[in-house]
Coordinates of N, CA and C in Angstrom, one line a residue:
X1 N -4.3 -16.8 -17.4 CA -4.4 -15.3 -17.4 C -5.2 -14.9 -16.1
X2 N -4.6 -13.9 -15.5 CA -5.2 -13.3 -13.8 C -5.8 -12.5 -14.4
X3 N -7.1 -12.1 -14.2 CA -8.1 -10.4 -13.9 C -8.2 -10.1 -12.9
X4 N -7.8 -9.1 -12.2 CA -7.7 -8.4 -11.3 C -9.1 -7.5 -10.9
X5 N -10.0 -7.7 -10.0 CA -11.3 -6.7 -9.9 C -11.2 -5.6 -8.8
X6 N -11.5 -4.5 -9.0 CA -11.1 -3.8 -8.0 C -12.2 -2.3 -7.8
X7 N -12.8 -2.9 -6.7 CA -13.6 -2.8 -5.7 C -13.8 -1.5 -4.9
X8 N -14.7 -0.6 -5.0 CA -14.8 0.4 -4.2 C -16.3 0.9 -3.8
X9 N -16.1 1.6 -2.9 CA -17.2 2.2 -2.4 C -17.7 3.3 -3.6
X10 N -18.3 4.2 -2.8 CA -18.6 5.7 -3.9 C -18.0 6.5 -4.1
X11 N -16.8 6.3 -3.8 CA -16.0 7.3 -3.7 C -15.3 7.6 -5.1
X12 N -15.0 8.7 -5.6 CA -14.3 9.1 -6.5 C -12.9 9.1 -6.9
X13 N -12.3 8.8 -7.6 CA -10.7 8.4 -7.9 C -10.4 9.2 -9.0
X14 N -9.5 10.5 -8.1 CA -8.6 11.5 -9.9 C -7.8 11.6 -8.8
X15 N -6.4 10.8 -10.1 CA -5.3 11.4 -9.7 C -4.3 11.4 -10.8
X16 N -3.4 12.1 -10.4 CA -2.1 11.8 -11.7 C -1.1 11.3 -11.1
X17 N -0.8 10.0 -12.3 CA 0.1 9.2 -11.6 C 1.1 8.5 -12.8
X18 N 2.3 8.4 -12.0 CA 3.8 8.3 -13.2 C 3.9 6.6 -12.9
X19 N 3.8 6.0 -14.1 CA 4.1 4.9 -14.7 C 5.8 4.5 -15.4
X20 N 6.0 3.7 -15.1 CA 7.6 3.2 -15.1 C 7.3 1.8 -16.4
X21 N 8.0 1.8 -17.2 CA 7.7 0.5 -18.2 C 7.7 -0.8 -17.5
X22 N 6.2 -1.3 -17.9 CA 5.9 -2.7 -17.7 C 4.3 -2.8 -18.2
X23 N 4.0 -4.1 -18.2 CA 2.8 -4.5 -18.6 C 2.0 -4.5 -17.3
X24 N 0.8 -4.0 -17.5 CA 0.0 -3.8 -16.2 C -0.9 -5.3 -15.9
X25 N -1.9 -5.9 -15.0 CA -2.2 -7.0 -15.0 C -3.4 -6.6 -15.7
X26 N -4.3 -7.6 -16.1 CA -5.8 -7.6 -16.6 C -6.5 -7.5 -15.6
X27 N -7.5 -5.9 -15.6 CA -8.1 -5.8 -14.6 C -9.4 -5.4 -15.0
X28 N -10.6 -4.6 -14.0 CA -11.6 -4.3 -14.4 C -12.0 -3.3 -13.0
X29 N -12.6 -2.4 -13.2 CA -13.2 -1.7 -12.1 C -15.0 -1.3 -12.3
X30 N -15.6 -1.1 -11.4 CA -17.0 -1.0 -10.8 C -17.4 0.6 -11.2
X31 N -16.7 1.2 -11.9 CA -16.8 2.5 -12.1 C -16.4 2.6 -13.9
X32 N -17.2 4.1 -14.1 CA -16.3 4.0 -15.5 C -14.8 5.0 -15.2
X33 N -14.0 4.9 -16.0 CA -12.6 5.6 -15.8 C -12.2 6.1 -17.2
X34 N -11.5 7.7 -16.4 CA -11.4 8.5 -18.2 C -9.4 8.7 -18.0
X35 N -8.9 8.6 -19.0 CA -7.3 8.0 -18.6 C -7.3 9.6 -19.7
X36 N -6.7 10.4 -19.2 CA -5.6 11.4 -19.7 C -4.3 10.9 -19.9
X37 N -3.5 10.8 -21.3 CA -2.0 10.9 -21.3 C -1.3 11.8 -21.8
X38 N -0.4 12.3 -20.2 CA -0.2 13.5 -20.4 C 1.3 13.4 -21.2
X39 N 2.1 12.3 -20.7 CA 3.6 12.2 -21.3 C 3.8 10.4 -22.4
X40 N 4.2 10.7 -23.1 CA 4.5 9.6 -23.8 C 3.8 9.3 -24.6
X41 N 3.9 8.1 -25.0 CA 3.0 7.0 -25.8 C 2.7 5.7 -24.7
X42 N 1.5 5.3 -24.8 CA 1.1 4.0 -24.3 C 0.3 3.2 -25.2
X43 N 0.5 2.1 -24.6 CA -0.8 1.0 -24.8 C -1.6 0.8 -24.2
X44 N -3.1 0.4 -24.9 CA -3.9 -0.1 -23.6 C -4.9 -1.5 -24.6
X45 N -5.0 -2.1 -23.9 CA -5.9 -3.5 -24.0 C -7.1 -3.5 -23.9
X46 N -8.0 -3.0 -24.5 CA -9.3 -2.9 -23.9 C -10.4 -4.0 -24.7
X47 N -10.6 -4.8 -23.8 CA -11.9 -6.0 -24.5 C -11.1 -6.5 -25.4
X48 N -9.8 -7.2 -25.6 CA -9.1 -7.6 -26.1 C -8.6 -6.6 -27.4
X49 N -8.6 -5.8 -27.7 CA -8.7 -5.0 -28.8 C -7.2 -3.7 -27.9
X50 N -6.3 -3.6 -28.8 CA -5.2 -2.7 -28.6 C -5.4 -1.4 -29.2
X51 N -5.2 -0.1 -28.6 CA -5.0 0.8 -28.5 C -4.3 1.5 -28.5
X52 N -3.3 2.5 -29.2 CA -1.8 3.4 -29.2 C -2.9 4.4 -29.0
X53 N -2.6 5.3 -27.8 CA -2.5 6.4 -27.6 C -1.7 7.2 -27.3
X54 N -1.8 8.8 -27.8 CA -0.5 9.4 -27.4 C -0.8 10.7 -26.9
X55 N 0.3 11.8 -26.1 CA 0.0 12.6 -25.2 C -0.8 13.6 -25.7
X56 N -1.9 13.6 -24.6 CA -3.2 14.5 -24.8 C -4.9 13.9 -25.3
X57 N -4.5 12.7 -25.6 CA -5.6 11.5 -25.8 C -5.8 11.3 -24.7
X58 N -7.5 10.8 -24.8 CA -8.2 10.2 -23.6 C -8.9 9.0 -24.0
X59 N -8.8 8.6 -23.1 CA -9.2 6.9 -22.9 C -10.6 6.9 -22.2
X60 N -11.5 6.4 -22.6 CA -13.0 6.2 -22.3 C -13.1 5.0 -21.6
X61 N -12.9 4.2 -20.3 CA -13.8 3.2 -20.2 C -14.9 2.5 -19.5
X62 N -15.7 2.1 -19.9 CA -16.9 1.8 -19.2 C -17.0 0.6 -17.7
X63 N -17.5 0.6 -17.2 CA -17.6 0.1 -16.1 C -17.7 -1.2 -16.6
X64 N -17.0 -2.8 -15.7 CA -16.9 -3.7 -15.7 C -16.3 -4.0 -16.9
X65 N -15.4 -3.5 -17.6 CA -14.9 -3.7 -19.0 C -13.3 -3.4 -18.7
X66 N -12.6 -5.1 -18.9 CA -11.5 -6.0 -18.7 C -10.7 -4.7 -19.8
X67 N -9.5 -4.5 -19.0 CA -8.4 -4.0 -19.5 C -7.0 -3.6 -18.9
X68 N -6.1 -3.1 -19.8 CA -4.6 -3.6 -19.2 C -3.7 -2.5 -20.2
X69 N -3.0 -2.3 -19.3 CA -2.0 -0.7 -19.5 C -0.8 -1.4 -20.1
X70 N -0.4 -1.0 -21.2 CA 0.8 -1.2 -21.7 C 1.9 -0.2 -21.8
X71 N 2.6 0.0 -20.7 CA 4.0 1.4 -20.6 C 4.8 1.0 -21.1
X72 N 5.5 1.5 -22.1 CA 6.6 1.1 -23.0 C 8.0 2.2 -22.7
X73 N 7.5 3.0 -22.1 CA 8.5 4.4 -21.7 C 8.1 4.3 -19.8
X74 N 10.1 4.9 -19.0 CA 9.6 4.9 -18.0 C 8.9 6.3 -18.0
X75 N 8.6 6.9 -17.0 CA 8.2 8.3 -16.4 C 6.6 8.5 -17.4
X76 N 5.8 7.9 -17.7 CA 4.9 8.0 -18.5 C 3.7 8.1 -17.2
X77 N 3.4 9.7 -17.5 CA 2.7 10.0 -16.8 C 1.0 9.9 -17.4
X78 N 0.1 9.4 -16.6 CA -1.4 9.5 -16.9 C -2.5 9.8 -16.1
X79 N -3.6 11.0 -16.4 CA -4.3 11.5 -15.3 C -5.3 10.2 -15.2
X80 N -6.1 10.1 -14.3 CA -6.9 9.1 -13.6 C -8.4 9.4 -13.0
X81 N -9.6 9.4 -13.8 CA -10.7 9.5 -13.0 C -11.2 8.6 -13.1
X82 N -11.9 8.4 -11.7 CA -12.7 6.8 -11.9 C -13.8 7.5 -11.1
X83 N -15.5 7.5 -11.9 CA -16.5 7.9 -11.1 C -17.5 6.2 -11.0
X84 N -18.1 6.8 -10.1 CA -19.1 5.4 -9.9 C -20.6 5.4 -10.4
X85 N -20.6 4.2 -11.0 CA -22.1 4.0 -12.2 C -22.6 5.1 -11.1
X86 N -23.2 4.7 -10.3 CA -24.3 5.8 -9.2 C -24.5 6.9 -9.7
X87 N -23.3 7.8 -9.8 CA -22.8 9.4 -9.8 C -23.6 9.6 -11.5
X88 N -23.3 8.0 -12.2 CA -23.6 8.6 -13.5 C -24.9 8.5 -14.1
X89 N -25.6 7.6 -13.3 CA -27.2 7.1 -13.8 C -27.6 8.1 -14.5
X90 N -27.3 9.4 -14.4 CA -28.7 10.6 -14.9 C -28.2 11.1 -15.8
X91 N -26.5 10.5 -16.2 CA -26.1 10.9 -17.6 C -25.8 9.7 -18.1
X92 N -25.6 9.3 -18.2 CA -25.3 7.5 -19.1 C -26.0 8.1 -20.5
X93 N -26.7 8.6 -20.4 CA -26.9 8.9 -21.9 C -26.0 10.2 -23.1
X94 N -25.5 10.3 -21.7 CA -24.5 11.4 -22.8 C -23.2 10.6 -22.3
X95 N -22.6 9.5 -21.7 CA -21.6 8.7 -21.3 C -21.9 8.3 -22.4
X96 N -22.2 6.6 -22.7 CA -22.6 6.1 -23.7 C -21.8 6.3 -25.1
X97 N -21.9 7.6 -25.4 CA -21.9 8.0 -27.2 C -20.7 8.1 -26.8
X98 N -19.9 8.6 -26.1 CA -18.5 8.8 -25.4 C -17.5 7.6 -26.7
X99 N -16.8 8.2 -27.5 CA -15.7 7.3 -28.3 C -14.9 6.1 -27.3
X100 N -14.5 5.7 -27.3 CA -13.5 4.7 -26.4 C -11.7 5.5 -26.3
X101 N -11.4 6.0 -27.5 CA -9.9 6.8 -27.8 C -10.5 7.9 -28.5
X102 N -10.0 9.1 -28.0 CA -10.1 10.4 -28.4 C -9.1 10.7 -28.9
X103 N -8.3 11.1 -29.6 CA -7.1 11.7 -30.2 C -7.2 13.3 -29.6
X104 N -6.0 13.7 -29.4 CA -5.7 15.2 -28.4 C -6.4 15.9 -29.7
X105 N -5.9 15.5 -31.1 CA -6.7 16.8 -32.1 C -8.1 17.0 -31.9
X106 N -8.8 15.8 -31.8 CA -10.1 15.6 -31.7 C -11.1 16.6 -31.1
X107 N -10.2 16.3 -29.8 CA -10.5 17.2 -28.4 C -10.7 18.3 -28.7
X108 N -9.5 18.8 -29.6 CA -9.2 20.4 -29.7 C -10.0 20.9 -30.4
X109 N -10.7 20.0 -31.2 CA -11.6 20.6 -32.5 C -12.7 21.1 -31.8
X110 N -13.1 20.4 -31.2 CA -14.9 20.8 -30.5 C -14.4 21.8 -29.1
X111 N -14.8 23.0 -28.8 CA -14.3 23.4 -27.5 C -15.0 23.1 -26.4
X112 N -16.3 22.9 -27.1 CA -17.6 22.0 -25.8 C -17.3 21.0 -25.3
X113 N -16.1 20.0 -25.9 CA -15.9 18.7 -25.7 C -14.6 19.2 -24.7
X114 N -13.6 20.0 -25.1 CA -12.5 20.0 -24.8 C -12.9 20.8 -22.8
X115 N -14.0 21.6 -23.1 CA -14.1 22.1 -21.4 C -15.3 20.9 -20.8
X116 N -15.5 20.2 -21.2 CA -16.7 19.1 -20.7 C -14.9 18.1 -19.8
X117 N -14.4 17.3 -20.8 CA -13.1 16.9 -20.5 C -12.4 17.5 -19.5
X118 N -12.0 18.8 -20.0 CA -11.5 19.5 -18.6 C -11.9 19.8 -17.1
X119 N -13.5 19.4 -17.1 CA -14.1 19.7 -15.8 C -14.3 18.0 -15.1
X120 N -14.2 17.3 -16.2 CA -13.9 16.1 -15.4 C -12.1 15.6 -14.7
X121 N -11.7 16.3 -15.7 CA -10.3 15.9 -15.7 C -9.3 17.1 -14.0
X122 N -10.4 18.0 -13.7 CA -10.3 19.1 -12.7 C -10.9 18.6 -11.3
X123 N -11.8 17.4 -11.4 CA -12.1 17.2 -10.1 C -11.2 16.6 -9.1

């Protein structure tokens, strides 16, 4: 089994990006990363433990924690932020309590949560 590590400066990473069916490799990154799915259904592998999420769920994951994208539909689009521990030191404590899978209802229930998400998901 390959894990893939992937390496960056300080720099910030949001983008939205269209995924085509295939299994992604086992990777990990130096930042935590919040996955928006905007189209479809996916999988994800996270710490060996599987995940179905579906459009409008968000994906929590923490820094240095092995995981792997499972696209089962082509055109499966998902938004992408990746911030770096640094950026987050002074909140890790409101990071932390962060669920790992959010369900889109979830979101919708709390509006605090759903514009907190949104202002991450707008940078």
């Amino acid at each position: 089994m390959e894990i893939k590590q992937e390496i960056s400066g300080f720099e910030i990473v949001c983008r939205t990006k269209k995924f085509d069916k295939r299994v992604h490799i086992l990777h990990w990154h130096d930042r935590y990363e919040f996955c928006q799915v905007l189209t479809n259904d996916l999988r994800i592998i996270i710490e060996g433990k599987e995940i179905c999420a579906s459009t409008g769920d968000m994906i929590a994951i923490g820094e240095r924690v092995v995981h792997q994208f499972i696209i089962d539909n082509d055109d499966t689009f998902i938004r992408i932020v990746q911030l770096p521990i640094k950026l987050l030191l002074n909140f890790k404590s409101m990071v932390k309590p962060l669920k790992t899978h959010m369900k889109a209802a979830e979101i919708e229930a709390v509006p605090d949560l759903k514009s907190g998400l949104n202002a991450i998901f707008d940078i």
